[in-house]
Amino acid sequence: MAILIKGGTVVTAEGERRADVLIEGERIAAVGPALDTPAGARVIDAGGAYVMPGGIDPHTHMELPFMGTTTSEDFFTGTSAAVAGGTTTIIDFAIPNPGQSLLEAYRSWRGWAEKAVADYTFHVAVTWWSEKVGEEMGVLCRDHGVNSFKHFMAYKGAIMADDEVLVNSFRRAAELGALCTVHAENGELVVQLQRQIYESGVTGPEGHPQSRPPMVEGEAAHRATRLAEALNVPVYIVHNSCIEALDAITRARLAGQIVFGEVLAQHLVIDDSVYYQRDWNAAAHYVMSPPFRSKEHQAALWRGLQAGMLHTTATDHCCFCTEQKRMGFGDFRKIPNGTGGVEDRMAVLWTHGVRTGKLSPSEFVAATSTNAARIFNLYPHKGTISAGADADVVIWDPDGTRIISKDTHHQNIDFNIYEGMSCTGIPAVTLSRGRVVWQNGQLDVVRGAGRYVDRPCFAPFWASQNTRNVSRKPVKVER
Ligand code: URQ
Ligand code: ZN
Ligand code: ZN
């Protein structure tokens, strides 16, 4: 049955216009003013609303085994919460333990994700190095639609990538035409500073931000851009939280490098005062890395987003319930790192970004959907409203309101980092590949309806064209 979305204002990263959207099956069939209503079509009135591409969250961790436990959100509940918030595609992470086959880890995550209600795809982490890792990176690109490899510069003793891993993996990714993404914190510095802080007698959640100050992130972000420059590979820095990381990206981009930056919705609106609450549980709820920062960093991150030095917004949705957080009671180093928000990202960004004049509706669409689609090669199947695109659509009510609360969210976690936040601008209807999955405040999802999305490498473009870095042809002296 066709669906005709009538009377709305279509918003893409390029602009906005009054237009109807005709959906046939899983695809958008036509976009234009005053489209005819096909016989038998379902008509959805979008008068007074925006019609936007479904959100793409390029950074989630459903069912992640981490720090001795596993995130409380699985791919069914997590993608259900996502569509309730207007996000129709997630890019999650397959993270092998050091020594584990990348393909084996990828297959595990593929299995867990089969219960998803909306579309998904995976970055694959490189947590160790051998010839076999290099070979498997090639197989993942060639046969499994993986075009991005993640590197954790933090988490020493667990999944941290040292320089040997970074250099070998970056070089291999350049050969493959794949993108390198990094969690930029100096893992060695973190361990040293954690020990100092803990041994000084600070054992509570307030020790977490003190052991990961902005320069720990800025140093790693700078180093990641330099390694990428030396190895001629594009790099995407995830969850930039501070001025120092933003400066590293800005420097590299102004030098002509292909560098992209991601910012989390929560880092744009929550500051580090949360760690100094007297209630241990309440403070521990906010333990994630990089940590929440003081207010001047948020202002800089908003400016980075406006200036095009930060390109995507994400959530790093990595949920640990209060009891799991209490694994670190008495030692902040053992509090499982992560916070949620996959359901709240778009409403938070609309309320604090568009309604405050920081972002236009088009810039909102770029930051919540289109830029991620372009960077990770999902565009134009995802990330736009145009004929031929997947019918991942959110009908956005700019005047709708919602008070964010654990009591009403759909996320499988017993608290919400935005608890009590009043949002104006909410999804009225969400469609995933042409099926209404959220309407009138109700989910109508089908377990397993989500599909894995292939993301081809950019080899033809980046490998040949990426000469922006100074090319270093070896020089031989004839003697
Ligand atoms: O570092 C990440 O991105 C994962 C392990 C989620 N946890 C976090 O604190 N950001
Ligand atoms: Zn991270
Ligand atoms: Zn993450």
Coordinates of C-alpha atoms and ligand atoms in Angstrom, one line a residue:
M1 CA 0.0 0.0 0.0
A2 CA 1.4 3.4 -0.9
I3 CA 1.7 6.1 1.7
L4 CA 1.3 9.8 0.9
I5 CA 2.7 12.3 3.4
K6 CA 0.8 15.4 2.6
G7 CA 1.2 19.1 3.4
G8 CA 4.5 19.0 5.1
T9 CA 7.8 21.0 4.7
V10 CA 10.5 18.7 3.4
V11 CA 13.8 19.5 5.1
T12 CA 17.1 18.1 3.7
A13 CA 20.7 19.1 4.3
E14 CA 20.4 21.3 1.2
G15 CA 17.3 23.3 2.3
E16 CA 13.6 23.2 2.9
R17 CA 10.5 23.4 0.7
R18 CA 6.8 22.7 0.9
A19 CA 6.4 19.2 -0.7
D20 CA 4.5 16.0 -0.4
V21 CA 6.3 12.7 -0.2
L22 CA 5.0 9.5 -1.9
I23 CA 6.2 6.2 -0.5
E24 CA 5.8 3.0 -2.4
G25 CA 6.9 -0.1 -0.6
E26 CA 10.3 0.5 1.1
R27 CA 11.4 3.4 -1.1
I28 CA 10.5 7.1 -1.6
A29 CA 8.8 7.2 -5.0
A30 CA 8.3 10.9 -5.5
V31 CA 8.8 14.3 -3.7
G32 CA 6.9 17.3 -5.0
P33 CA 4.2 19.9 -4.4
A34 CA 0.5 18.7 -4.5
L35 CA 1.2 15.1 -5.5
D36 CA -1.9 13.1 -6.5
T37 CA -3.2 10.6 -4.0
P38 CA -2.9 7.1 -5.5
A39 CA -6.0 4.9 -5.1
G40 CA -6.0 3.1 -1.8
A41 CA -3.0 5.0 -0.5
R42 CA -2.7 5.8 3.2
V43 CA -2.5 9.6 3.7
I44 CA -0.6 11.0 6.6
D45 CA -1.3 14.7 7.2
A46 CA 2.0 16.5 7.8
G47 CA 0.6 20.0 7.8
G48 CA 2.6 22.3 10.1
A49 CA 5.3 19.6 10.4
Y50 CA 8.7 19.0 8.9
V51 CA 9.4 15.9 6.9
M52 CA 13.0 14.9 7.4
P53 CA 15.3 11.9 6.7
G54 CA 15.3 9.4 9.6
G55 CA 18.1 10.1 12.1
I56 CA 21.4 8.2 11.7
D57 CA 23.3 7.6 15.0
P58 CA 26.9 6.7 14.0
H59 CA 27.9 5.6 17.5
T60 CA 26.0 3.1 19.6
H61 CA 26.9 0.0 21.7
M62 CA 24.0 -2.4 22.0
E63 CA 24.8 -5.6 23.9
L64 CA 28.4 -4.6 24.4
P65 CA 30.4 -6.8 26.8
F66 CA 32.6 -4.2 28.6
M67 CA 34.4 -3.8 31.9
G68 CA 33.1 -7.1 33.3
T69 CA 29.5 -6.7 32.4
T70 CA 27.3 -6.2 29.3
T71 CA 25.2 -3.2 28.4
S72 CA 21.6 -3.4 29.4
E73 CA 20.3 -2.3 26.0
D74 CA 19.9 -5.0 23.3
F75 CA 19.4 -4.5 19.6
F76 CA 15.6 -4.9 19.9
T77 CA 15.0 -2.5 22.8
G78 CA 17.8 -0.1 21.5
T79 CA 16.5 0.2 18.0
S80 CA 12.9 0.5 19.3
A81 CA 14.0 3.4 21.5
A82 CA 15.8 4.9 18.5
V83 CA 12.8 5.0 16.3
A84 CA 10.7 6.4 19.2
G85 CA 13.2 9.3 19.0
G86 CA 13.3 9.6 15.2
T87 CA 16.5 7.7 14.6
T88 CA 16.1 5.0 11.9
T89 CA 19.7 3.8 11.4
I90 CA 22.4 3.0 13.9
I91 CA 26.1 2.4 13.3
D92 CA 27.2 0.1 16.1
F93 CA 30.6 -1.5 16.8
A94 CA 31.9 -5.1 16.5
I95 CA 34.8 -5.1 19.0
P96 CA 37.0 -8.2 19.1
N97 CA 39.0 -8.9 22.2
P98 CA 42.8 -8.6 21.6
G99 CA 43.8 -11.8 19.8
Q100 CA 40.2 -12.6 18.6
S101 CA 39.4 -12.8 14.9
L102 CA 37.8 -9.7 13.6
L103 CA 35.5 -11.8 11.5
E104 CA 34.4 -13.9 14.5
A105 CA 33.5 -10.8 16.5
Y106 CA 31.7 -9.3 13.5
R107 CA 29.7 -12.5 13.1
S108 CA 28.8 -12.4 16.8
W109 CA 27.4 -8.9 16.6
R110 CA 25.6 -9.7 13.3
G111 CA 23.8 -12.5 15.2
W112 CA 22.9 -10.2 18.2
A113 CA 21.6 -7.6 15.8
E114 CA 19.1 -9.8 14.0
K115 CA 16.5 -8.8 16.6
A116 CA 16.7 -5.1 15.5
V117 CA 13.5 -3.3 14.5
A118 CA 15.3 -0.8 12.3
D119 CA 18.4 -0.8 10.1
Y120 CA 21.9 -1.1 11.4
T121 CA 25.5 -1.5 10.3
F122 CA 28.9 -1.9 12.1
H123 CA 32.2 -0.2 12.5
V124 CA 34.8 -3.0 13.3
A125 CA 37.4 -2.3 15.9
V126 CA 41.0 -3.2 15.5
T127 CA 42.3 -4.0 19.0
W128 CA 45.4 -6.0 18.1
W129 CA 47.7 -6.5 15.0
S130 CA 48.9 -9.5 12.9
E131 CA 49.0 -10.3 9.3
K132 CA 45.7 -12.1 9.8
V133 CA 44.1 -8.9 11.1
G134 CA 45.2 -7.1 7.9
E135 CA 43.7 -9.9 5.8
E136 CA 40.4 -9.9 7.7
M137 CA 40.1 -6.2 7.3
G138 CA 40.2 -6.8 3.6
V139 CA 37.6 -9.6 3.8
L140 CA 35.3 -7.3 5.8
C141 CA 35.6 -4.6 3.2
R142 CA 35.3 -6.8 0.2
D143 CA 32.6 -9.2 1.4
H144 CA 30.7 -7.6 4.3
G145 CA 30.2 -3.9 3.4
V146 CA 32.5 -2.6 6.2
N147 CA 34.2 0.7 5.3
S148 CA 35.3 2.0 8.8
F149 CA 37.6 0.6 11.4
K150 CA 37.6 1.8 15.0
H151 CA 40.6 2.3 17.2
F152 CA 40.4 2.9 21.0
M153 CA 43.5 4.9 22.1
A154 CA 42.1 4.5 25.7
Y155 CA 41.3 1.4 27.8
K156 CA 44.8 0.2 28.3
G157 CA 44.9 -3.5 29.3
A158 CA 41.6 -4.1 27.5
I159 CA 41.0 -2.9 24.0
M160 CA 43.5 -0.1 23.6
A161 CA 45.3 0.2 20.3
D162 CA 49.0 1.1 20.8
D163 CA 51.1 2.8 18.1
E164 CA 52.0 -0.6 16.5
V165 CA 48.2 -1.3 16.0
L166 CA 47.4 2.2 15.0
V167 CA 50.1 2.5 12.4
N168 CA 49.6 -0.9 10.8
S169 CA 45.8 -0.6 10.8
F170 CA 45.8 2.9 9.4
R171 CA 48.2 1.9 6.7
R172 CA 45.9 -1.1 5.8
A173 CA 42.8 1.0 5.9
A174 CA 44.4 3.4 3.4
E175 CA 45.1 0.5 1.1
L176 CA 41.5 -0.6 1.3
G177 CA 40.0 2.9 0.9
A178 CA 38.4 2.6 4.4
L179 CA 38.0 5.2 7.1
C180 CA 39.7 5.1 10.4
T181 CA 37.8 6.2 13.4
V182 CA 39.3 6.8 16.9
H183 CA 38.4 7.1 20.5
A184 CA 41.0 9.8 21.3
E185 CA 42.3 9.6 24.9
N186 CA 45.9 8.8 25.9
G187 CA 45.3 5.4 27.6
E188 CA 48.7 5.4 29.3
L189 CA 48.1 8.9 30.8
V190 CA 44.7 7.8 32.0
V191 CA 46.1 4.9 33.9
Q192 CA 48.7 7.0 35.6
L193 CA 46.3 9.8 36.5
Q194 CA 43.7 7.4 37.7
R195 CA 46.3 5.8 40.1
Q196 CA 47.4 9.2 41.3
I197 CA 43.8 10.4 42.0
Y198 CA 42.7 7.1 43.6
E199 CA 45.8 6.9 45.8
S200 CA 45.2 10.5 46.9
G201 CA 42.0 9.1 48.5
V202 CA 39.5 10.2 45.8
T203 CA 37.5 7.0 45.1
G204 CA 34.1 8.3 44.1
P205 CA 32.8 9.2 40.6
E206 CA 34.3 12.6 40.9
G207 CA 37.7 10.9 40.4
H208 CA 36.7 10.0 36.8
P209 CA 36.8 13.5 35.2
Q210 CA 39.8 14.4 37.3
S211 CA 41.8 11.5 35.8
R212 CA 40.8 12.3 32.2
P213 CA 41.3 16.1 31.8
P214 CA 40.9 17.7 28.4
M215 CA 44.6 17.6 27.5
V216 CA 44.5 13.8 27.7
E217 CA 41.9 13.9 24.9
G218 CA 43.5 16.7 23.0
E219 CA 46.9 15.0 22.9
A220 CA 45.4 11.8 21.5
A221 CA 43.3 13.7 19.0
H222 CA 46.3 15.5 17.7
R223 CA 48.4 12.3 17.5
A224 CA 45.6 10.6 15.6
T225 CA 45.5 13.4 13.0
R226 CA 49.3 13.2 12.7
L227 CA 49.4 9.5 12.2
A228 CA 46.6 9.8 9.7
E229 CA 48.5 12.5 7.9
A230 CA 51.7 10.4 7.8
L231 CA 49.8 7.4 6.5
N232 CA 47.6 9.3 4.1
V233 CA 44.3 8.0 5.4
P234 CA 41.1 9.9 6.4
V235 CA 40.3 9.9 10.1
Y236 CA 37.1 10.4 12.0
I237 CA 37.4 11.3 15.7
V238 CA 34.4 10.1 17.8
H239 CA 32.8 11.9 20.8
N240 CA 34.9 15.0 20.8
S241 CA 34.2 16.6 24.2
C242 CA 36.5 19.5 24.6
I243 CA 38.3 22.5 23.1
E244 CA 41.6 20.7 22.9
A245 CA 40.1 17.9 20.7
L246 CA 38.3 20.5 18.5
D247 CA 41.5 22.4 18.1
A248 CA 43.3 19.3 16.9
I249 CA 40.6 18.7 14.2
T250 CA 40.6 22.3 13.2
R251 CA 44.3 22.4 12.8
A252 CA 44.3 19.3 10.6
R253 CA 41.4 20.4 8.5
L254 CA 42.9 23.8 7.8
A255 CA 46.0 22.0 6.7
G256 CA 43.9 20.2 4.1
Q257 CA 43.6 16.8 5.7
I258 CA 40.5 14.7 5.5
V259 CA 39.4 14.7 9.1
F260 CA 35.9 14.4 10.5
G261 CA 34.6 15.1 14.0
E262 CA 31.7 13.7 15.9
V263 CA 30.0 15.3 19.0
L264 CA 27.6 13.6 21.4
A265 CA 24.3 15.3 22.1
Q266 CA 25.0 14.9 25.8
H267 CA 28.4 16.6 25.7
L268 CA 26.7 19.6 24.2
V269 CA 24.2 20.2 27.1
I270 CA 25.5 18.5 30.2
D271 CA 28.5 19.8 32.2
D272 CA 30.9 18.2 34.8
S273 CA 28.9 19.4 37.8
V274 CA 27.1 16.1 37.6
Y275 CA 30.1 14.3 39.1
Y276 CA 30.0 16.4 42.3
Q277 CA 26.5 15.4 43.3
R278 CA 26.5 13.9 46.9
D279 CA 24.4 11.0 45.8
W280 CA 26.9 8.3 44.6
N281 CA 24.5 6.6 42.2
A282 CA 23.4 9.9 40.6
A283 CA 27.1 10.9 40.0
A284 CA 28.1 7.5 38.8
H285 CA 25.3 7.6 36.2
Y286 CA 27.4 10.1 34.2
V287 CA 30.6 8.1 34.2
M288 CA 31.5 7.9 30.5
S289 CA 34.6 8.6 28.5
P290 CA 35.6 11.2 27.6
P291 CA 33.8 12.7 30.6
F292 CA 31.4 15.6 30.7
R293 CA 33.4 18.9 30.8
S294 CA 32.9 22.4 32.2
K295 CA 30.6 24.8 30.4
E296 CA 33.1 26.6 28.2
H297 CA 33.8 23.4 26.3
Q298 CA 30.1 23.1 25.4
A299 CA 30.1 26.6 23.9
A300 CA 33.1 25.6 21.8
L301 CA 31.5 22.3 20.6
W302 CA 28.4 24.2 19.4
R303 CA 30.7 26.6 17.5
G304 CA 32.6 23.6 16.1
L305 CA 29.3 22.2 14.8
Q306 CA 28.2 25.5 13.4
A307 CA 31.6 26.1 11.7
G308 CA 31.8 22.7 10.1
M309 CA 34.7 21.4 12.1
L310 CA 32.3 18.9 13.8
H311 CA 30.1 17.0 11.3
T312 CA 27.9 14.5 13.0
T313 CA 26.0 14.1 16.3
A314 CA 25.8 10.8 18.0
T315 CA 25.0 9.3 21.4
D316 CA 27.6 6.6 22.2
H317 CA 24.5 4.8 23.6
C318 CA 26.2 2.4 26.0
C319 CA 23.8 1.7 28.9
F320 CA 24.7 0.3 32.3
C321 CA 22.0 0.2 35.0
T322 CA 22.6 1.6 38.5
E323 CA 23.5 -1.8 39.9
Q324 CA 26.1 -2.3 37.1
K325 CA 27.5 1.2 37.8
R326 CA 27.8 0.2 41.5
M327 CA 30.5 -2.4 40.4
G328 CA 32.7 0.6 40.9
F329 CA 31.6 1.6 44.4
G330 CA 34.7 2.4 46.3
D331 CA 36.9 2.6 43.2
F332 CA 35.8 4.9 40.3
R333 CA 38.1 3.1 37.9
K334 CA 35.7 0.1 38.0
I335 CA 32.5 2.0 37.2
P336 CA 31.4 0.7 33.7
N337 CA 31.9 3.6 31.3
G338 CA 28.9 4.6 29.3
T339 CA 25.7 6.6 29.1
G340 CA 22.5 6.3 27.0
G341 CA 20.4 8.7 24.9
V342 CA 19.6 7.1 21.6
E343 CA 16.0 8.1 22.1
D344 CA 16.7 11.6 23.1
R345 CA 19.4 12.9 20.7
M346 CA 17.2 14.5 18.1
A347 CA 14.8 16.2 20.5
V348 CA 17.7 17.5 22.6
L349 CA 19.5 18.9 19.6
W350 CA 16.3 20.5 18.2
T351 CA 15.5 22.1 21.5
H352 CA 19.0 23.3 22.3
G353 CA 20.2 23.8 18.7
V354 CA 17.4 24.8 16.4
R355 CA 15.1 26.6 18.9
T356 CA 18.0 28.7 20.2
G357 CA 19.1 29.7 16.6
K358 CA 22.4 27.8 16.7
L359 CA 21.3 25.4 13.9
S360 CA 18.9 25.9 11.0
P361 CA 16.5 22.9 10.3
S362 CA 18.7 22.0 7.4
E363 CA 21.8 22.1 9.6
F364 CA 20.0 19.9 12.1
V365 CA 19.2 17.4 9.3
A366 CA 22.9 17.4 8.2
A367 CA 24.1 16.9 11.8
T368 CA 21.6 14.2 12.8
S369 CA 21.5 12.2 9.5
T370 CA 23.0 13.4 6.2
N371 CA 26.6 14.0 7.2
A372 CA 26.9 10.5 8.8
A373 CA 25.3 9.1 5.6
R374 CA 27.8 10.8 3.4
I375 CA 30.9 10.1 5.6
F376 CA 30.1 6.4 6.0
N377 CA 28.8 5.9 2.4
L378 CA 25.1 5.3 3.2
Y379 CA 24.1 8.3 1.1
P380 CA 21.7 8.7 -0.9
H381 CA 20.0 5.5 0.2
K382 CA 19.9 6.9 3.7
G383 CA 20.2 10.5 4.9
T384 CA 17.9 12.3 2.5
I385 CA 14.4 12.7 1.2
S386 CA 14.5 12.0 -2.5
A387 CA 13.1 9.6 -5.0
G388 CA 14.8 6.2 -4.8
A389 CA 16.0 6.7 -1.2
D390 CA 14.9 4.2 1.5
A391 CA 11.7 5.5 3.1
D392 CA 13.4 6.2 6.4
V393 CA 11.4 9.3 7.3
V394 CA 10.6 11.3 10.4
I395 CA 7.6 13.7 10.5
W396 CA 8.9 16.2 13.0
D397 CA 6.5 18.3 15.1
P398 CA 8.4 21.5 15.9
D399 CA 5.8 22.5 18.6
G400 CA 5.4 19.1 20.2
T401 CA 6.7 18.9 23.8
R402 CA 8.2 16.1 25.9
I403 CA 9.7 15.9 29.4
I404 CA 12.5 13.4 29.2
S405 CA 12.2 10.8 32.0
K406 CA 13.2 7.2 32.8
D407 CA 9.6 6.7 33.7
T408 CA 8.5 7.3 30.1
H409 CA 11.5 6.5 27.9
H410 CA 11.8 3.3 25.9
Q411 CA 15.4 2.7 26.7
N412 CA 16.3 -0.4 28.8
I413 CA 18.0 1.5 31.6
D414 CA 16.8 2.6 35.0
F415 CA 17.8 6.2 34.7
N416 CA 18.1 8.9 32.1
I417 CA 21.0 11.4 31.9
Y418 CA 18.5 14.1 30.7
E419 CA 16.0 13.4 33.5
G420 CA 13.4 16.2 33.7
M421 CA 14.7 18.1 30.6
S422 CA 11.8 19.8 28.7
C423 CA 12.1 19.4 25.0
T424 CA 10.2 21.2 22.3
G425 CA 10.4 19.5 18.9
I426 CA 9.6 15.8 18.8
P427 CA 9.0 13.1 16.3
A428 CA 5.2 12.7 15.5
V429 CA 5.7 9.8 13.1
T430 CA 8.7 7.7 12.3
L431 CA 8.8 5.4 9.2
S432 CA 11.5 2.7 8.8
R433 CA 11.8 1.6 5.1
G434 CA 8.2 2.6 4.5
R435 CA 6.6 1.2 7.6
V436 CA 5.2 3.4 10.3
V437 CA 7.0 2.3 13.5
W438 CA 6.2 5.2 15.7
Q439 CA 2.9 7.3 15.8
N440 CA 0.7 9.0 18.4
G441 CA 3.3 8.2 21.0
Q442 CA 3.1 4.5 20.4
L443 CA 5.7 2.1 19.0
D444 CA 4.5 -0.4 16.3
V445 CA 7.7 -2.3 15.7
V446 CA 8.5 -5.8 14.4
R447 CA 11.3 -7.7 16.0
G448 CA 13.9 -8.6 13.4
A449 CA 12.5 -6.2 10.7
G450 CA 15.7 -4.2 10.8
R451 CA 18.3 -5.0 8.1
Y452 CA 22.1 -4.9 8.0
V453 CA 23.2 -2.1 5.6
D454 CA 26.3 -2.6 3.4
R455 CA 28.7 0.4 3.3
P456 CA 31.1 0.1 0.3
C457 CA 34.7 1.5 0.7
F458 CA 35.7 4.7 -1.0
A459 CA 38.8 3.1 -2.5
P460 CA 38.4 4.6 -6.0
F461 CA 38.1 8.1 -4.5
W462 CA 40.2 8.3 -1.5
A463 CA 43.1 6.1 -2.5
S464 CA 43.7 7.9 -5.7
Q465 CA 42.5 11.4 -4.9
N466 CA 43.6 11.8 -1.4
T467 CA 46.8 13.6 -2.2
R468 CA 45.9 16.5 0.0
N469 CA 48.6 15.5 2.4
V470 CA 52.2 16.2 1.2
S471 CA 53.1 13.3 -0.9
R472 CA 56.4 11.8 0.1
K473 CA 58.0 10.0 -2.8
P474 CA 61.2 8.2 -1.6
V475 CA 64.3 10.0 -2.8
K476 CA 67.3 7.8 -3.9
V477 CA 70.8 9.2 -4.2
E478 CA 72.8 7.6 -6.9
R479 CA 76.3 7.0 -5.5
Ligands
URQ1 O1 34.4 4.4 24.8 C1 33.3 4.0 24.2 O2 32.9 4.6 23.2 C2 32.5 2.9 24.7 C3 33.3 1.9 25.4 C4 31.3 3.5 25.5 N1 31.7 4.0 26.8 C5 32.1 5.3 27.0 O3 32.3 5.7 28.1 N2 32.1 6.2 26.0
ZN2 ZN 34.8 5.8 23.0
ZN3 ZN 31.6 4.3 22.0

